[in-house]
Short mmCIF file of C-alpha atoms in Angstrom, two decimals:
data_model
loop_
_atom_site.label_atom_id
_atom_site.label_comp_id
_atom_site.label_asym_id
_atom_site.label_seq_id
_atom_site.Cartn_x
_atom_site.Cartn_y
_atom_site.Cartn_z
CA UNK A 1 -15.15 10.74 -34.53
CA UNK A 2 -17.25 9.10 -31.80
CA UNK A 3 -14.48 6.65 -30.94
CA UNK A 4 -12.16 9.61 -30.33
CA UNK A 5 -14.65 11.01 -27.80
CA UNK A 6 -14.47 7.84 -25.69
CA UNK A 7 -12.39 8.11 -22.53
CA UNK A 8 -9.61 5.56 -21.98
CA UNK A 9 -10.14 2.99 -19.26
CA UNK A 10 -8.09 3.45 -16.08
CA UNK A 11 -6.40 0.09 -15.64
CA UNK A 12 -3.13 1.23 -14.08
CA UNK A 13 -2.58 2.78 -10.64
CA UNK A 14 -5.83 4.61 -9.90
CA UNK A 15 -5.64 8.34 -9.44
CA UNK A 16 -2.32 8.72 -7.67
CA UNK A 17 -2.65 12.49 -7.70
CA UNK A 18 -5.97 12.57 -5.84
CA UNK A 19 -6.19 15.66 -3.61
CA UNK A 20 -7.80 14.89 -0.26
CA UNK A 21 -7.49 18.46 1.00
CA UNK A 22 -9.04 21.55 -0.53
CA UNK A 23 -6.54 24.19 -1.73
CA UNK A 24 -7.55 26.74 0.92
CA UNK A 25 -7.43 24.08 3.65
CA UNK A 26 -3.94 23.14 2.54
CA UNK A 27 -2.87 26.77 2.64
CA UNK A 28 -4.30 27.19 6.15
CA UNK A 29 -2.49 24.04 7.28
CA UNK A 30 0.90 25.14 5.97
CA UNK A 31 0.60 28.62 7.48
CA UNK A 32 -0.96 27.62 10.82
CA UNK A 33 1.60 24.86 11.43
CA UNK A 34 4.64 26.13 9.56
CA UNK A 35 4.60 29.73 10.78
CA UNK A 36 5.20 28.96 14.50
CA UNK A 37 7.96 26.53 13.51
CA UNK A 38 9.59 29.32 11.51
CA UNK A 39 9.36 31.66 14.50
CA UNK A 40 10.78 28.97 16.77
CA UNK A 41 13.82 28.60 14.53
CA UNK A 42 14.18 32.41 14.57
CA UNK A 43 14.14 32.42 18.38
CA UNK A 44 16.79 29.70 18.62
CA UNK A 45 18.92 31.38 15.94
CA UNK A 46 18.84 34.66 17.85
CA UNK A 47 19.88 32.90 21.05
CA UNK A 48 22.85 31.19 19.38
CA UNK A 49 23.98 34.28 17.45
CA UNK A 50 23.51 36.96 20.13
CA UNK A 51 24.61 34.99 23.15
CA UNK A 52 22.63 34.77 26.39
CA UNK A 53 19.16 36.34 26.27
CA UNK A 54 19.83 38.27 29.48
CA UNK A 55 22.52 40.64 30.72
CA UNK A 56 22.73 41.69 34.34
CA UNK A 57 24.61 44.73 35.69
CA UNK A 58 26.63 43.07 38.44
CA UNK A 59 28.59 45.12 40.98
CA UNK A 60 32.07 46.17 39.88
CA UNK A 61 33.71 44.07 42.59
CA UNK A 62 32.26 40.86 41.12
CA UNK A 63 34.60 38.61 39.18
CA UNK A 64 33.77 37.25 35.70
CA UNK A 65 32.62 33.95 37.15
CA UNK A 66 30.44 35.71 39.72
CA UNK A 67 28.88 37.88 36.99
CA UNK A 68 28.16 34.75 34.93
CA UNK A 69 26.55 33.18 37.99
CA UNK A 70 24.31 36.26 38.38
CA UNK A 71 23.23 36.03 34.73
CA UNK A 72 22.42 32.34 35.03
CA UNK A 73 20.61 32.69 38.34
CA UNK A 74 18.45 35.59 37.16
CA UNK A 75 17.62 33.80 33.89
CA UNK A 76 16.58 30.70 35.83
CA UNK A 77 14.28 32.67 38.11
CA UNK A 78 13.05 35.45 35.76
CA UNK A 79 11.20 37.16 38.61
CA UNK A 80 10.90 40.92 38.75
CA UNK A 81 10.99 42.41 42.26
CA UNK A 82 9.39 45.78 42.87
CA UNK A 83 7.61 47.72 45.59
CA UNK A 84 4.01 48.81 45.41
CA UNK A 85 2.57 52.09 46.66
CA UNK A 86 2.40 50.77 50.22
CA UNK A 87 6.08 49.85 50.23
CA UNK A 88 5.48 46.11 50.15
CA UNK A 89 7.58 43.84 47.97
CA UNK A 90 5.83 42.60 44.86
CA UNK A 91 7.04 39.91 42.47
CA UNK A 92 6.11 39.36 38.82
CA UNK A 93 7.16 36.36 36.76
CA UNK A 94 8.62 36.90 33.31
CA UNK A 95 8.47 33.24 32.26
CA UNK A 96 7.02 33.89 28.73
CA UNK A 97 10.54 34.91 27.66
CA UNK A 98 11.97 31.55 28.68
CA UNK A 99 9.03 29.51 27.35
CA UNK A 100 8.86 31.31 23.99
CA UNK A 101 10.46 28.62 21.73
CA UNK A 102 8.63 25.78 23.47
CA UNK A 103 5.28 27.60 23.35
CA UNK A 104 5.75 28.02 19.60
CA UNK A 105 6.43 24.30 19.27
CA UNK A 106 3.33 23.53 21.32
CA UNK A 107 1.34 25.91 19.10
CA UNK A 108 2.45 24.09 15.96
CA UNK A 109 1.48 20.73 17.48
CA UNK A 110 -1.93 22.02 18.57
CA UNK A 111 -2.68 23.54 15.15
CA UNK A 112 -1.76 20.21 13.53
CA UNK A 113 -4.37 18.31 15.56
CA UNK A 114 -7.30 19.30 13.24
CA UNK A 115 -5.21 18.09 10.29
CA UNK A 116 -4.71 14.72 11.98
CA UNK A 117 -8.43 14.54 12.73
CA UNK A 118 -9.27 15.05 9.05
CA UNK A 119 -6.52 12.70 7.89
CA UNK A 120 -7.59 9.72 10.01
CA UNK A 121 -11.35 10.32 10.37
CA UNK A 122 -12.34 11.51 6.89
CA UNK A 123 -9.69 10.91 4.26
CA UNK A 124 -10.02 7.09 3.97
CA UNK A 125 -13.78 7.29 3.33
CA UNK A 126 -13.41 10.38 1.14
CA UNK A 127 -10.77 8.67 -0.99
CA UNK A 128 -12.99 5.67 -1.72
CA UNK A 129 -15.97 7.97 -2.45
CA UNK A 130 -14.01 10.05 -4.94
CA UNK A 131 -12.52 7.00 -6.67
CA UNK A 132 -15.96 5.47 -7.16
CA UNK A 133 -17.72 8.69 -8.23
CA UNK A 134 -14.99 9.79 -10.66
CA UNK A 135 -14.93 6.33 -12.20
CA UNK A 136 -18.72 6.18 -12.53
CA UNK A 137 -19.01 9.68 -13.99
CA UNK A 138 -16.48 8.82 -16.68
CA UNK A 139 -18.25 5.51 -17.33
CA UNK A 140 -21.60 7.30 -17.61
CA UNK A 141 -20.13 9.60 -20.22
CA UNK A 142 -18.72 6.62 -22.15
CA UNK A 143 -22.12 4.92 -22.01
CA UNK A 144 -23.66 7.93 -23.71
CA UNK A 145 -21.06 7.84 -26.49
CA UNK A 146 -21.51 4.08 -26.98
CA UNK A 147 -25.25 4.63 -27.09
CA UNK A 148 -24.84 7.01 -30.03
CA UNK A 149 -22.57 4.48 -31.73
CA UNK A 150 -25.24 1.83 -31.21
CA UNK A 151 -27.93 4.04 -32.73
CA UNK A 152 -25.76 4.84 -35.74
CA UNK A 153 -25.33 1.12 -36.34
CA UNK A 154 -29.11 0.75 -36.18
CA UNK A 155 -29.45 3.55 -38.72
CA UNK A 156 -27.00 1.87 -41.07
CA UNK A 157 -28.47 -1.63 -40.76
CA UNK A 158 -32.18 -0.84 -40.67
CA UNK A 159 -34.06 0.20 -43.79
CA UNK A 160 -36.91 1.62 -41.72
CA UNK A 161 -35.97 5.17 -40.52
CA UNK A 162 -38.61 5.02 -37.81
CA UNK A 163 -36.55 2.47 -35.88
CA UNK A 164 -33.71 4.94 -35.47
CA UNK A 165 -35.93 7.77 -34.31
CA UNK A 166 -37.71 5.49 -31.86
CA UNK A 167 -34.35 4.52 -30.37
CA UNK A 168 -33.31 8.16 -30.15
CA UNK A 169 -36.52 9.07 -28.30
CA UNK A 170 -35.90 6.24 -25.84
CA UNK A 171 -32.35 7.46 -25.29
CA UNK A 172 -33.69 10.88 -24.36
CA UNK A 173 -36.45 9.71 -22.01
CA UNK A 174 -35.53 6.28 -20.63
CA UNK A 175 -32.69 5.22 -18.38
CA UNK A 176 -29.91 3.61 -20.36
CA UNK A 177 -27.78 2.95 -17.28
CA UNK A 178 -27.79 -0.75 -16.65
CA UNK A 179 -26.86 -0.25 -12.98
CA UNK A 180 -27.83 3.28 -11.75
CA UNK A 181 -25.49 2.91 -8.78
CA UNK A 182 -24.09 6.42 -9.10
CA UNK A 183 -27.42 8.19 -8.69
CA UNK A 184 -28.40 6.02 -5.75
CA UNK A 185 -24.97 6.45 -4.20
CA UNK A 186 -25.15 10.25 -4.47
CA UNK A 187 -28.67 10.20 -3.02
CA UNK A 188 -27.34 8.15 -0.12
CA UNK A 189 -24.51 10.63 0.42
CA UNK A 190 -27.01 13.46 0.67
CA UNK A 191 -28.53 11.73 3.69
CA UNK A 192 -25.11 11.14 5.25
CA UNK A 193 -23.35 13.69 7.47
CA UNK A 194 -20.11 12.07 8.64
CA UNK A 195 -17.79 13.91 6.23
CA UNK A 196 -19.44 17.29 6.73
CA UNK A 197 -19.39 16.84 10.51
CA UNK A 198 -15.65 16.09 10.44
CA UNK A 199 -15.02 19.07 8.15
CA UNK A 200 -17.01 21.37 10.42
CA UNK A 201 -15.19 20.02 13.48
CA UNK A 202 -11.81 20.57 11.82
CA UNK A 203 -12.48 24.22 11.02
CA UNK A 204 -14.23 24.82 14.36
CA UNK A 205 -11.16 23.52 16.18
CA UNK A 206 -8.98 25.87 14.14
CA UNK A 207 -11.16 28.80 15.20
CA UNK A 208 -11.10 27.61 18.82
CA UNK A 209 -7.33 27.26 18.89
CA UNK A 210 -6.96 30.67 17.23
CA UNK A 211 -9.09 32.18 19.99
CA UNK A 212 -6.85 30.45 22.54
CA UNK A 213 -3.84 32.10 20.86
CA UNK A 214 -5.46 35.51 21.33
CA UNK A 215 -6.06 34.77 25.01
CA UNK A 216 -2.50 33.56 25.51
CA UNK A 217 -0.97 36.59 23.80
CA UNK A 218 -3.26 39.02 25.58
CA UNK A 219 -2.86 37.55 29.06
CA UNK A 220 0.81 36.57 29.14
CA UNK A 221 2.72 38.36 26.39
CA UNK A 222 1.03 41.71 26.81
CA UNK A 223 2.02 41.79 30.48
CA UNK A 224 5.75 41.60 29.59
CA UNK A 225 5.60 43.14 26.11
CA UNK A 226 7.24 46.48 27.01
CA UNK A 227 9.37 45.44 30.01
CA UNK A 228 12.98 45.37 28.91
CA UNK A 229 14.61 45.63 32.36
CA UNK A 230 13.78 43.98 35.68
CA UNK A 231 15.18 43.79 39.19
CA UNK A 232 16.54 40.38 40.13
CA UNK A 233 17.31 39.12 43.64
CA UNK A 234 20.19 36.65 44.13
CA UNK A 235 20.27 36.73 47.92
CA UNK A 236 19.01 33.20 48.30
CA UNK A 237 20.53 30.08 49.75
CA UNK A 238 24.16 30.53 50.82
CA UNK A 239 24.17 34.18 49.69
CA UNK A 240 21.26 35.26 51.86
CA UNK A 241 23.55 36.36 54.72
CA UNK A 242 26.30 37.92 52.58
CA UNK A 243 26.43 41.68 53.26
CA UNK A 244 28.51 42.58 50.18
CA UNK A 245 25.86 41.17 47.84
CA UNK A 246 23.25 43.79 46.89
CA UNK A 247 19.63 42.97 47.47
CA UNK A 248 18.53 43.67 43.90
CA UNK A 249 20.47 43.62 40.63
CA UNK A 250 19.17 45.25 37.45
CA UNK A 251 19.04 42.97 34.43
CA UNK A 252 18.22 43.65 30.78
CA UNK A 253 16.35 41.26 28.49
CA UNK A 254 18.13 41.18 25.13
CA UNK A 255 15.48 38.82 23.72
CA UNK A 256 12.61 41.32 24.12
CA UNK A 257 12.65 42.23 20.43
CA UNK A 258 12.18 38.56 19.50
CA UNK A 259 9.18 38.27 21.79
CA UNK A 260 7.68 41.43 20.32
CA UNK A 261 8.18 40.20 16.75
CA UNK A 262 6.69 36.81 17.58
CA UNK A 263 3.68 38.34 19.33
CA UNK A 264 2.83 40.87 16.62
CA UNK A 265 3.45 38.54 13.68
CA UNK A 266 1.44 35.72 15.28
CA UNK A 267 -1.44 38.07 15.99
CA UNK A 268 -1.38 39.34 12.39
CA UNK A 269 -1.06 35.97 10.65
CA UNK A 270 -3.74 34.17 12.64
CA UNK A 271 -6.08 37.14 12.33
CA UNK A 272 -5.71 36.91 8.55
CA UNK A 273 -6.42 33.17 8.68
CA UNK A 274 -9.75 33.64 10.46
CA UNK A 275 -11.65 34.98 7.38
CA UNK A 276 -10.23 32.12 5.29
CA UNK A 277 -11.45 29.53 7.80
CA UNK A 278 -14.87 31.18 7.96
CA UNK A 279 -15.03 31.22 4.15
CA UNK A 280 -14.28 27.48 4.12
CA UNK A 281 -17.26 26.95 6.41
CA UNK A 282 -19.60 29.14 4.35
CA UNK A 283 -18.88 27.11 1.21
CA UNK A 284 -20.89 24.30 2.76
CA UNK A 285 -24.00 26.50 2.65
CA UNK A 286 -24.31 26.54 -1.15
CA UNK A 287 -24.17 24.03 -3.99
CA UNK A 288 -21.66 24.01 -6.82
CA UNK A 289 -24.29 24.68 -9.50
CA UNK A 290 -21.84 24.77 -12.39
CA UNK A 291 -20.52 21.28 -11.70
CA UNK A 292 -24.08 19.99 -11.35
CA UNK A 293 -25.32 21.64 -14.53
CA UNK A 294 -22.45 20.20 -16.57
CA UNK A 295 -23.40 16.61 -15.71
CA UNK A 296 -27.07 17.21 -16.39
CA UNK A 297 -26.14 16.55 -20.02
CA UNK A 298 -25.90 12.85 -19.21
CA UNK A 299 -29.12 11.03 -20.19
CA UNK A 300 -31.57 10.55 -17.33
CA UNK A 301 -29.06 12.11 -14.93
CA UNK A 302 -31.36 14.57 -13.16
CA UNK A 303 -31.00 13.41 -9.58
CA UNK A 304 -28.55 16.17 -8.64
CA UNK A 305 -30.66 19.01 -10.01
CA UNK A 306 -33.73 17.56 -8.37
CA UNK A 307 -32.02 17.31 -4.97
CA UNK A 308 -30.14 20.59 -5.20
CA UNK A 309 -32.96 22.52 -3.51
CA UNK A 310 -32.43 20.66 -0.25
CA UNK A 311 -30.14 21.64 2.61
CA UNK A 312 -26.56 21.69 1.28
CA UNK A 313 -24.95 20.78 4.61
CA UNK A 314 -24.36 17.09 3.91
CA UNK A 315 -21.67 14.74 2.64
CA UNK A 316 -22.73 15.19 -0.99
CA UNK A 317 -21.79 18.88 -0.91
CA UNK A 318 -18.38 18.05 0.59
CA UNK A 319 -17.80 15.48 -2.16
CA UNK A 320 -18.74 18.04 -4.82
CA UNK A 321 -16.16 20.45 -3.37
CA UNK A 322 -13.48 17.78 -3.63
CA UNK A 323 -14.60 16.82 -7.12
CA UNK A 324 -14.00 20.44 -8.07
CA UNK A 325 -10.54 20.27 -6.44
CA UNK A 326 -9.78 17.06 -8.40
CA UNK A 327 -11.24 18.28 -11.69
CA UNK A 328 -8.04 17.27 -13.51
CA UNK A 329 -8.76 13.63 -12.63
CA UNK A 330 -12.32 13.91 -13.98
CA UNK A 331 -11.70 13.47 -17.71
CA UNK A 332 -15.37 13.58 -18.64
CA UNK A 333 -15.73 17.08 -17.19
CA UNK A 334 -13.59 18.73 -19.86
CA UNK A 335 -15.51 16.98 -22.65
CA UNK A 336 -18.89 17.87 -21.18
CA UNK A 337 -17.79 21.47 -20.59
CA UNK A 338 -16.92 21.81 -24.28
CA UNK A 339 -20.25 20.27 -25.24
CA UNK A 340 -22.11 22.68 -22.97
CA UNK A 341 -20.38 25.66 -24.60
CA UNK A 342 -21.20 24.35 -28.07
CA UNK A 343 -24.73 23.55 -26.99
CA UNK A 344 -25.28 27.16 -25.96
CA UNK A 345 -24.24 28.32 -29.43
CA UNK A 346 -26.68 25.96 -31.17
CA UNK A 347 -29.77 26.16 -28.96
CA UNK A 348 -31.51 28.51 -31.36
CA UNK A 349 -31.43 25.95 -34.15
CA UNK A 350 -31.74 22.59 -32.43
CA UNK A 351 -33.31 21.15 -29.30
CA UNK A 352 -30.19 19.80 -27.57
CA UNK A 353 -30.51 18.65 -23.97
CA UNK A 354 -28.12 15.72 -23.52
CA UNK A 355 -24.77 14.55 -24.79
CA UNK A 356 -26.65 11.99 -26.91
CA UNK A 357 -28.39 14.81 -28.77
CA UNK A 358 -25.16 16.66 -29.42
CA UNK A 359 -23.18 13.61 -30.50
CA UNK A 360 -26.02 12.67 -32.81
CA UNK A 361 -25.78 16.14 -34.36
CA UNK A 362 -21.99 15.88 -34.71
CA UNK A 363 -22.40 12.52 -36.40
CA UNK A 364 -24.26 14.29 -39.20
CA UNK A 365 -27.84 13.46 -38.13
CA UNK A 366 -30.66 15.76 -37.17
CA UNK A 367 -31.49 15.55 -33.42
CA UNK A 368 -35.22 15.91 -34.20
CA UNK A 369 -37.41 13.78 -36.40
CA UNK A 370 -37.89 15.20 -39.90
CA UNK A 371 -41.28 16.71 -40.62
CA UNK A 372 -42.12 14.35 -43.48
CA UNK A 373 -41.63 11.33 -41.21
CA UNK A 374 -43.72 12.94 -38.49
CA UNK A 375 -46.48 13.71 -40.99
CA UNK A 376 -46.34 10.15 -42.28
CA UNK A 377 -46.84 8.74 -38.78
CA UNK A 378 -49.83 11.03 -38.24
CA UNK A 379 -51.38 9.87 -41.54
CA UNK A 380 -50.92 6.23 -40.62
CA UNK A 381 -52.46 6.75 -37.17
CA UNK A 382 -55.34 9.23 -37.69
#
């Protein structure tokens, strides 16, 4: 039974499915980067399917080629001419219509920069941390199982029952880890802040770029959001002295609906992403107590619970979040979770604190010294 509880050694390719991004971070990345690319493809598809994004009402005496020249010239300039209250000419640029697909591409590139920052500044170190910690946690669990096997062999070979109970008491109180590297490593990670600083910088940049999107939409798109028609002047260059060419020609923007859809959908999507990004930041302000309590069942493994009262904004908390995201790679977690559930159902009958206690009970032995042996020791040592 105890041999079945041992975890197999990982001797093949180590943890190929390791997740180096949290699920919510991955969702934010796909939406923040993929959504503007989707809108960009929509803008290009509308241009190819509906023809030119502008239609000008040229004079009736213009030929087809002259009308096409007017459309091209007005689309190149995209300047609206109007007169103010004092009768002076006033010009307003409508360039957001022309720059719409390229601004969406630039938005996707900018929103991908925090992802690149995390990928090159944090993922290499995080990958090595997770590989070591997952391996050591599984080894610590196996050491506990082998310790119970060792004590059972002592029980079978020794005729003195006190030897077994002395070994069991040592297993509860003393450190049976030959190299307590894991505890020291986790304590070192609690004093380190490189991972948490990179994670904070990544999400802060996302919030900063989202604020820049609001400014861009409010300053540039809002100014042309409702303007479907504009007055275009083509009396420039060789046509400036032509009397048969009107001074202003009215043009209609057929791509206005695309700009409105892009503006409203971008504002909605990135507004919905803001609470998710803020939630990702707030997770650094608390410990994952359930994950910590599960591994307190390991003998002499109380470093995490002892340090949990400190400030959670450190690399150890980030690693715990990624351990939770890679819980499928942590084979010992499922075994310890089952033992914790069973321990809660037996706490009224037995004093079970560690996996050694529970495995001893499952092996058919009492986890506490029998009363007649305790009384015998007291009689021998009055």
